[in-house]
mmCIF file of C-alpha atoms in Angstrom:
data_model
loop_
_atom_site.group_PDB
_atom_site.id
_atom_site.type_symbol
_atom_site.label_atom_id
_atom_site.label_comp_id
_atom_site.label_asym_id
_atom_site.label_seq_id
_atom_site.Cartn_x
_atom_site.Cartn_y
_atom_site.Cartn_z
ATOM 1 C CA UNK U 120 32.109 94.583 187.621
ATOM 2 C CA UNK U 121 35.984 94.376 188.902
ATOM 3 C CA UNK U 122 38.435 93.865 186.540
ATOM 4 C CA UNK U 123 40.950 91.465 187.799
ATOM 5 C CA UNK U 124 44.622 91.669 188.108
ATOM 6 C CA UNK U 125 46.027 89.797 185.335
ATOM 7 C CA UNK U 126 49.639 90.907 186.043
ATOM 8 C CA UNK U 127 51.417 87.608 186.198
ATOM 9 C CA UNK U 128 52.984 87.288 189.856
ATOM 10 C CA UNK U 129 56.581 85.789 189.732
ATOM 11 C CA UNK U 130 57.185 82.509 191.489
ATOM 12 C CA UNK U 131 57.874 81.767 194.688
ATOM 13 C CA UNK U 132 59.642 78.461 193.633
ATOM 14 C CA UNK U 133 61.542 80.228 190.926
ATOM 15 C CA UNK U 134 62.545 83.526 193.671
ATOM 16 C CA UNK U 135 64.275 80.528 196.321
ATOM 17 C CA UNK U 136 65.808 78.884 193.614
ATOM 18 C CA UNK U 137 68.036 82.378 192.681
ATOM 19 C CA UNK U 138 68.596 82.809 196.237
ATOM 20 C CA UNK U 139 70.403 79.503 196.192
ATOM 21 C CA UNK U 140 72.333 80.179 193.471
ATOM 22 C CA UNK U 141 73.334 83.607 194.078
ATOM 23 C CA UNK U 142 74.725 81.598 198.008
ATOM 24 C CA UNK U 143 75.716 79.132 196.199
ATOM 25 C CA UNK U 144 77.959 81.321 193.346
ATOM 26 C CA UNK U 145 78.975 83.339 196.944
ATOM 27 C CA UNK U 146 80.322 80.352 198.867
ATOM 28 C CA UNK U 147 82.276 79.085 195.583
ATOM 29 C CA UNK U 148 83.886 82.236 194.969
ATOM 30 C CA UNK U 149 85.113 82.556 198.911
ATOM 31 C CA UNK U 150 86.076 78.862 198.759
ATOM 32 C CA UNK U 151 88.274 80.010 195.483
ATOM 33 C CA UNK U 152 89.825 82.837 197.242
ATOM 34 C CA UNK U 153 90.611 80.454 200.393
ATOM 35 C CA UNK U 154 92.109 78.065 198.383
ATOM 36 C CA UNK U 155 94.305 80.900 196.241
ATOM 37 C CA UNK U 156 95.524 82.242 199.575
ATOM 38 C CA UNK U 157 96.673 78.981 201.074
ATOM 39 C CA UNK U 158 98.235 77.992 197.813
ATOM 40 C CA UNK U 159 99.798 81.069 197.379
ATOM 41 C CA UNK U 160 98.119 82.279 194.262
ATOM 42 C CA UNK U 161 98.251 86.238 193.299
ATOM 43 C CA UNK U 162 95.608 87.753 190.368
ATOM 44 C CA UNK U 163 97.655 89.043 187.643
ATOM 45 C CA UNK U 164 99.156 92.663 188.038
ATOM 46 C CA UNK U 165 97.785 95.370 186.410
ATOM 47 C CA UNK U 166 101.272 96.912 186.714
ATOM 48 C CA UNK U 167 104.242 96.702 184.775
ATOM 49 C CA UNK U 168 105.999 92.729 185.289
ATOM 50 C CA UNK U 169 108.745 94.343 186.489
ATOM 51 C CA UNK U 170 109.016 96.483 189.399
ATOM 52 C CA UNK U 171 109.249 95.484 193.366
ATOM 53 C CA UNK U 172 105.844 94.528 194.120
ATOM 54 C CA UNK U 173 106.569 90.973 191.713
ATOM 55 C CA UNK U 174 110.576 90.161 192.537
ATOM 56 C CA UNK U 175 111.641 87.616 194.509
ATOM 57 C CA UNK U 176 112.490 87.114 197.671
ATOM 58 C CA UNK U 177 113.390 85.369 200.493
ATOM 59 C CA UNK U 178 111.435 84.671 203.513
ATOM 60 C CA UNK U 179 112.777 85.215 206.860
ATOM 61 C CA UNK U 180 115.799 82.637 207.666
ATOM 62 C CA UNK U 181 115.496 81.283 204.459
ATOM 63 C CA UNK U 182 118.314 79.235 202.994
ATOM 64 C CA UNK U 183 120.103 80.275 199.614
ATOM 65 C CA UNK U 184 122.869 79.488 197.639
ATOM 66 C CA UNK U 185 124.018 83.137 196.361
ATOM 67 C CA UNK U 186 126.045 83.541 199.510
ATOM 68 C CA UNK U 187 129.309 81.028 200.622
ATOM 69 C CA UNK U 188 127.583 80.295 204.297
ATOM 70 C CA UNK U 189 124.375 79.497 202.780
ATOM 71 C CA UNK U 190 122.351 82.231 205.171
ATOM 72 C CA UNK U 191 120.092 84.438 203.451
ATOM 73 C CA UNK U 192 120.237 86.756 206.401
ATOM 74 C CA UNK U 193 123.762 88.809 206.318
ATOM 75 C CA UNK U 194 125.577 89.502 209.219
ATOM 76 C CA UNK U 195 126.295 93.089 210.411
ATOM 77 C CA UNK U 196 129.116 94.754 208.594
ATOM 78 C CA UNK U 197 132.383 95.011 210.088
ATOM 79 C CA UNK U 198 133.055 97.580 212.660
ATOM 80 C CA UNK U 199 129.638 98.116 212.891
ATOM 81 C CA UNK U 200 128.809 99.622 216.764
ATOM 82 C CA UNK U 201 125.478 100.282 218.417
ATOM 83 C CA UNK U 202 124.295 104.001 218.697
ATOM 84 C CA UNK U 203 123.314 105.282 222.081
ATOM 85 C CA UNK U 204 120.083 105.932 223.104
ATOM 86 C CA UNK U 205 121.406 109.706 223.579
ATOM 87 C CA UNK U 206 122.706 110.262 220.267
ATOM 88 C CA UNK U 207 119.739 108.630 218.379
ATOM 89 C CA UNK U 208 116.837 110.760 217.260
ATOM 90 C CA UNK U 209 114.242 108.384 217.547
ATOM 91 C CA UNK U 210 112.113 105.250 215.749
ATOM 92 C CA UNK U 211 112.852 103.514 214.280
ATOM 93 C CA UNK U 212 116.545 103.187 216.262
ATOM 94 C CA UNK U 213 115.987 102.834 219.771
ATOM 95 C CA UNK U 214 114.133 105.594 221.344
ATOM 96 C CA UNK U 215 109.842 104.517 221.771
ATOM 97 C CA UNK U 216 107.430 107.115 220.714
ATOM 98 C CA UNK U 217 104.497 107.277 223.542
ATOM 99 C CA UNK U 218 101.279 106.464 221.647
ATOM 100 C CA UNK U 219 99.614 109.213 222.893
ATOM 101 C CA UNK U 220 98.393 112.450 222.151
ATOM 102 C CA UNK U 221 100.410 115.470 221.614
ATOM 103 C CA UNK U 222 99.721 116.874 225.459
ATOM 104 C CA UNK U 223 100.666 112.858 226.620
ATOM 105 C CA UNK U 224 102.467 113.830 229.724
ATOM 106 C CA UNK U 225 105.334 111.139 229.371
ATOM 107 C CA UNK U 226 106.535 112.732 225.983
ATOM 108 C CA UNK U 227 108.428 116.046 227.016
ATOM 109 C CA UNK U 228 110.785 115.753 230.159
ATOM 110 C CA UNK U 229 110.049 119.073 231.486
ATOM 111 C CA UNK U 230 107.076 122.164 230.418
ATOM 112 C CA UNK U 231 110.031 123.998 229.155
ATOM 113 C CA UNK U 232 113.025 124.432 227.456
ATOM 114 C CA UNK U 233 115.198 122.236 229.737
ATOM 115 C CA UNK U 234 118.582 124.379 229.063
ATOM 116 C CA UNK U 235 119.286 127.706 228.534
ATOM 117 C CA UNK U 236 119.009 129.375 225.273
ATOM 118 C CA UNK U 237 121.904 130.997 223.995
ATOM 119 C CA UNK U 238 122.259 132.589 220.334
ATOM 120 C CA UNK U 239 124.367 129.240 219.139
ATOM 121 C CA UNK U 240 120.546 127.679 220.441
ATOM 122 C CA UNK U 241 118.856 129.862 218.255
ATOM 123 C CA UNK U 242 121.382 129.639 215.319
ATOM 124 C CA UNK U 243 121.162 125.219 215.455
ATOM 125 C CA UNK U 244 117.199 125.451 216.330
ATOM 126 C CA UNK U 245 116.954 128.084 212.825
ATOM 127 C CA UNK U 246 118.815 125.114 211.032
ATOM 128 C CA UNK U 247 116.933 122.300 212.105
ATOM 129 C CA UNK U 248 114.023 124.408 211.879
ATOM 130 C CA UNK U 249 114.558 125.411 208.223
ATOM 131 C CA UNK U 250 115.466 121.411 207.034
ATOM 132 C CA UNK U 251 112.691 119.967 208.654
ATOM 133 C CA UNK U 252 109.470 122.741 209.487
ATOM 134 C CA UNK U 253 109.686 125.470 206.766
ATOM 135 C CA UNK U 254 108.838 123.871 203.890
ATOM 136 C CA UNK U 255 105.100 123.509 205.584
ATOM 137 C CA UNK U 256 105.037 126.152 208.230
ATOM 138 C CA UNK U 257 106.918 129.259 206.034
ATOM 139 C CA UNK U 258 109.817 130.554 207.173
ATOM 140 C CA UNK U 259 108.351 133.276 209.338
ATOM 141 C CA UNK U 260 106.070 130.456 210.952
ATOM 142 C CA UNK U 261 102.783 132.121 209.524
ATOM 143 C CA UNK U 262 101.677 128.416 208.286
ATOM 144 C CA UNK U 263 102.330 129.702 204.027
ATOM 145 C CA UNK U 264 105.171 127.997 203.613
ATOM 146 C CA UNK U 265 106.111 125.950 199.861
ATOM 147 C CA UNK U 266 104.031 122.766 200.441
ATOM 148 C CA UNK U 267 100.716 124.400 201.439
ATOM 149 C CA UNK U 268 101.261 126.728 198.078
ATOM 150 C CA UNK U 269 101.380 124.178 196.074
ATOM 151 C CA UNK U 270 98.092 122.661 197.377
ATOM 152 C CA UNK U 271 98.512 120.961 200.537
ATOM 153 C CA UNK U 272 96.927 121.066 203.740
ATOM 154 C CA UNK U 273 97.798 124.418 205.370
ATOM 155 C CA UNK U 274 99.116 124.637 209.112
ATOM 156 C CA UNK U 275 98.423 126.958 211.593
ATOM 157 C CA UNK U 276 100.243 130.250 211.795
ATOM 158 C CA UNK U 277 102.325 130.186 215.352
ATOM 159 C CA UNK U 278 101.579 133.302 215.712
ATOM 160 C CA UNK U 279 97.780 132.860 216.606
ATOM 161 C CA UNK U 280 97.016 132.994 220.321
ATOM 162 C CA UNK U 281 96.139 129.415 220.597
ATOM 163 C CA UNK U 282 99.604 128.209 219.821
ATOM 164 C CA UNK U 283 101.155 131.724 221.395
ATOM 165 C CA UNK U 284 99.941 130.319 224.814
ATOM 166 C CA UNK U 285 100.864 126.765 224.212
ATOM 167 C CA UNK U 286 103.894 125.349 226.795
ATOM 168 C CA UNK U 287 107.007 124.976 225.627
ATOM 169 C CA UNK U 288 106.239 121.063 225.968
ATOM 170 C CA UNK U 289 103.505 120.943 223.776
ATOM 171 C CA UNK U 290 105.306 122.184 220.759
ATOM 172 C CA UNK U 291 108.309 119.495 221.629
ATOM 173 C CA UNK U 292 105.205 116.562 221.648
ATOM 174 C CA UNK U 293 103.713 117.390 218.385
ATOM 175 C CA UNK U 294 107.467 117.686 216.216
ATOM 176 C CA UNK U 295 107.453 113.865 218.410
ATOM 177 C CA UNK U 296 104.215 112.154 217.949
ATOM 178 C CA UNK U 297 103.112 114.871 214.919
ATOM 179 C CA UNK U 298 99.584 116.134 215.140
ATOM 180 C CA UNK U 299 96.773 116.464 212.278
ATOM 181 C CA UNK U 300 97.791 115.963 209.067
ATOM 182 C CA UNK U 301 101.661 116.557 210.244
ATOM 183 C CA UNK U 302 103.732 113.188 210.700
ATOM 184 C CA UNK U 303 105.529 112.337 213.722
ATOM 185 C CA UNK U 304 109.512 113.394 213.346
ATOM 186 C CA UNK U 305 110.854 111.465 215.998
ATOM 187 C CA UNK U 306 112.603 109.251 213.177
ATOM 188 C CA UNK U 307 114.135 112.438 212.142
ATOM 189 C CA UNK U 308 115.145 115.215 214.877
ATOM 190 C CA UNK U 309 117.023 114.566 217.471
ATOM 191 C CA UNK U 310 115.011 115.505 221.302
ATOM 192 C CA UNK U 311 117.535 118.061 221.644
ATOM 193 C CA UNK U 312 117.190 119.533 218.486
ATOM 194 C CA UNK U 313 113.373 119.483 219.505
ATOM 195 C CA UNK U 314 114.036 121.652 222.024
ATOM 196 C CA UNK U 315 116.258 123.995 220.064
ATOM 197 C CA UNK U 316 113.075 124.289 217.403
ATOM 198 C CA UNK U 317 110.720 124.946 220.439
ATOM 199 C CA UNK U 318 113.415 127.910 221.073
ATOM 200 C CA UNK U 319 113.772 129.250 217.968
ATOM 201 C CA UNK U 320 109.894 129.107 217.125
ATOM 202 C CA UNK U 321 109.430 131.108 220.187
ATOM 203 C CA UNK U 322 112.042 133.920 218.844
ATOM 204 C CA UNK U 323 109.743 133.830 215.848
ATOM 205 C CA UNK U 324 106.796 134.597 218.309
ATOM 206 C CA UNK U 325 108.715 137.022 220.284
ATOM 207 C CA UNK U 326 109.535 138.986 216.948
ATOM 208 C CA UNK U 327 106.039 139.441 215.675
ATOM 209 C CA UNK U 328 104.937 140.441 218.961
ATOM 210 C CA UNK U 329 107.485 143.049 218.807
ATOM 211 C CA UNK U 330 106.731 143.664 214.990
ATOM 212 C CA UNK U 331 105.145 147.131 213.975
ATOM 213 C CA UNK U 332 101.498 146.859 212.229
ATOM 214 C CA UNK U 333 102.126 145.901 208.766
ATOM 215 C CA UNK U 334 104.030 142.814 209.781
ATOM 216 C CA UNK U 335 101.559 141.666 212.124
ATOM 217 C CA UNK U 336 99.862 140.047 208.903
ATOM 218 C CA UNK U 337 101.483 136.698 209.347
ATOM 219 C CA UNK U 338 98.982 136.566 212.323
ATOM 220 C CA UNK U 339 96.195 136.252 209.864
ATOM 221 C CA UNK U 340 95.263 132.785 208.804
ATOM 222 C CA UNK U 341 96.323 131.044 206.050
ATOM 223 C CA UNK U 342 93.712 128.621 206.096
ATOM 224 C CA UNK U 343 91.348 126.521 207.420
ATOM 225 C CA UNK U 344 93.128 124.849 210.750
ATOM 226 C CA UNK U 345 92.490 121.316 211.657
#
C-alpha cells in the first residue's frame, strides 16, 4: 500500500497575505523617503558633525544679512579683468573640451607641431613635461614613473611602436581630453604648452632610437597597457 504524503503544504491564503505585506512595507518605506526628500530631511551622518558635507549654506541668490547690501552672491573683486581665450589653458575658464575621443578631429588644429621647434621649445616642453607627465610616465617616458611605483595604474612606455607611430596630434588630444585611466589636462596646460610636450616627448623618442642596446630597456613594458 502507498504511504501518503503527510508533509503539511503551506497555505495559499497565508503565502498572498506576506506578499501584501512585504508591497505593502515596500510602498511605505518609498512613500517615507518621498516625503523626507520633499521636506528636506537627511539620515544622520555617520561622519564627524563637523566637516563640509553638514555646514550651512546658502542657496543660489539667496538673501543674508552677514553682508551690508544684503546679497549673498559677492560681486567680482576690484580690478578684476577677463582672461583671453589665448592665454587660458582650458575648462573650466573659457576654452570647451570636444567630447570626443582622443583621435576627435576638432581637438588638435593641425597633425603636427604647428611651429617650429627650437631648443627654448624643448627646454619649456621638458618643464611642463616634468610638472605635469613625469610623475606617471617616468622621466625618460618608459611609463615607471613615481605614481605607478607606488601602486597605480601603469602607462604605456612612449617608446613602444604603437605610440612611436602615433601623429603629433594624437599625443596633443589625449594631454586634452586624457585617455584611459589618465584625466583630461585641459584645466591645466596651456594648448601651446601641449604642443611643446608633444615636442619634447618626441626628443625622448628620438633619443632612445638613437640609444645603444642597454638603454633600449625603457622599450620594455612596464605593465599591463589599457
Amino acid at each position: 500500500m502507498k504511504q501518503a504524503n503527510l508533509q503539511p503544504q503551506p497555505p495559499i491564503a497565508s503565502a498572498r497575505n506576506a506578499d501584501q505585506a512585504g508591497f505593502l512595507l515596500l510602498i511605505t518605506i518609498l512613500i517615507l523617503i518621498t516625503v523626507g526628500v520633499l521636506l528636506g530631511i537627511t539620515l544622520p551622518s555617520i561622519k564627524p558633525d563637523h566637516n563640509m558635507e553638514r555646514q550651512p549654506y546658502y542657496r543660489t541668490y539667496e538673501p543674508t544679512s552677514a553682508f551690508v547690501d544684503g546679497m549673498s552672491e559677492r560681486p567680482l573683486v576690484a580690478g578684476t579683468v577677463p582672461r583671453p581665450k589665448a592665454q587660458s589653458p582650458g575648462l573650466p575658464y573659457v576654452a570647451v573640451r570636444s567630447p570626443g575621443p582622443a583621435l576627435y578631429p576638432e581637438l588638435a588644429s593641425s597633425q603636427d607641431i604647428p611651429f617650429e621647434i627650437t631648443p627654448q621649445i624643448l627646454h619649456e616642453g621638458q618643464e611642463q613635461y616634468t610638472i605635469y607627465c613625469a610623475m606617471c610616465h617616468g622621466a625618460t617616458g618608459d611609463g615607471r614613473g613615481m605614481i605607478p611605483h607606488r601602486g597605480f595604474y601603469p602607462p604605456p612606455s612612449y617608446h613602444i611602436p604603437r605610440l612611436n607611430d602615433a601623429s603629433d596630434a594624437y599625443l596633443f588630444n589625449v594631454i586634452t581630453n586624457g585617455y584611459g585611466t589618465m584625466f583630461s589636462h585641459s584645466d591645466r596646460v596651456k594648448p601651446d604648452d601641449r604642443w611643446k610636450i608633444v615636442a619634447y616627448i618626441r626628443a625622448l623618442q628620438l633619443a632612445v632610437k638613437n640609444a645603444g642596446p642597454l638603454d633600449r630597456d625603457m622599450q620594455k613594458p612596464a605593465g599591463v597597457w589599457p
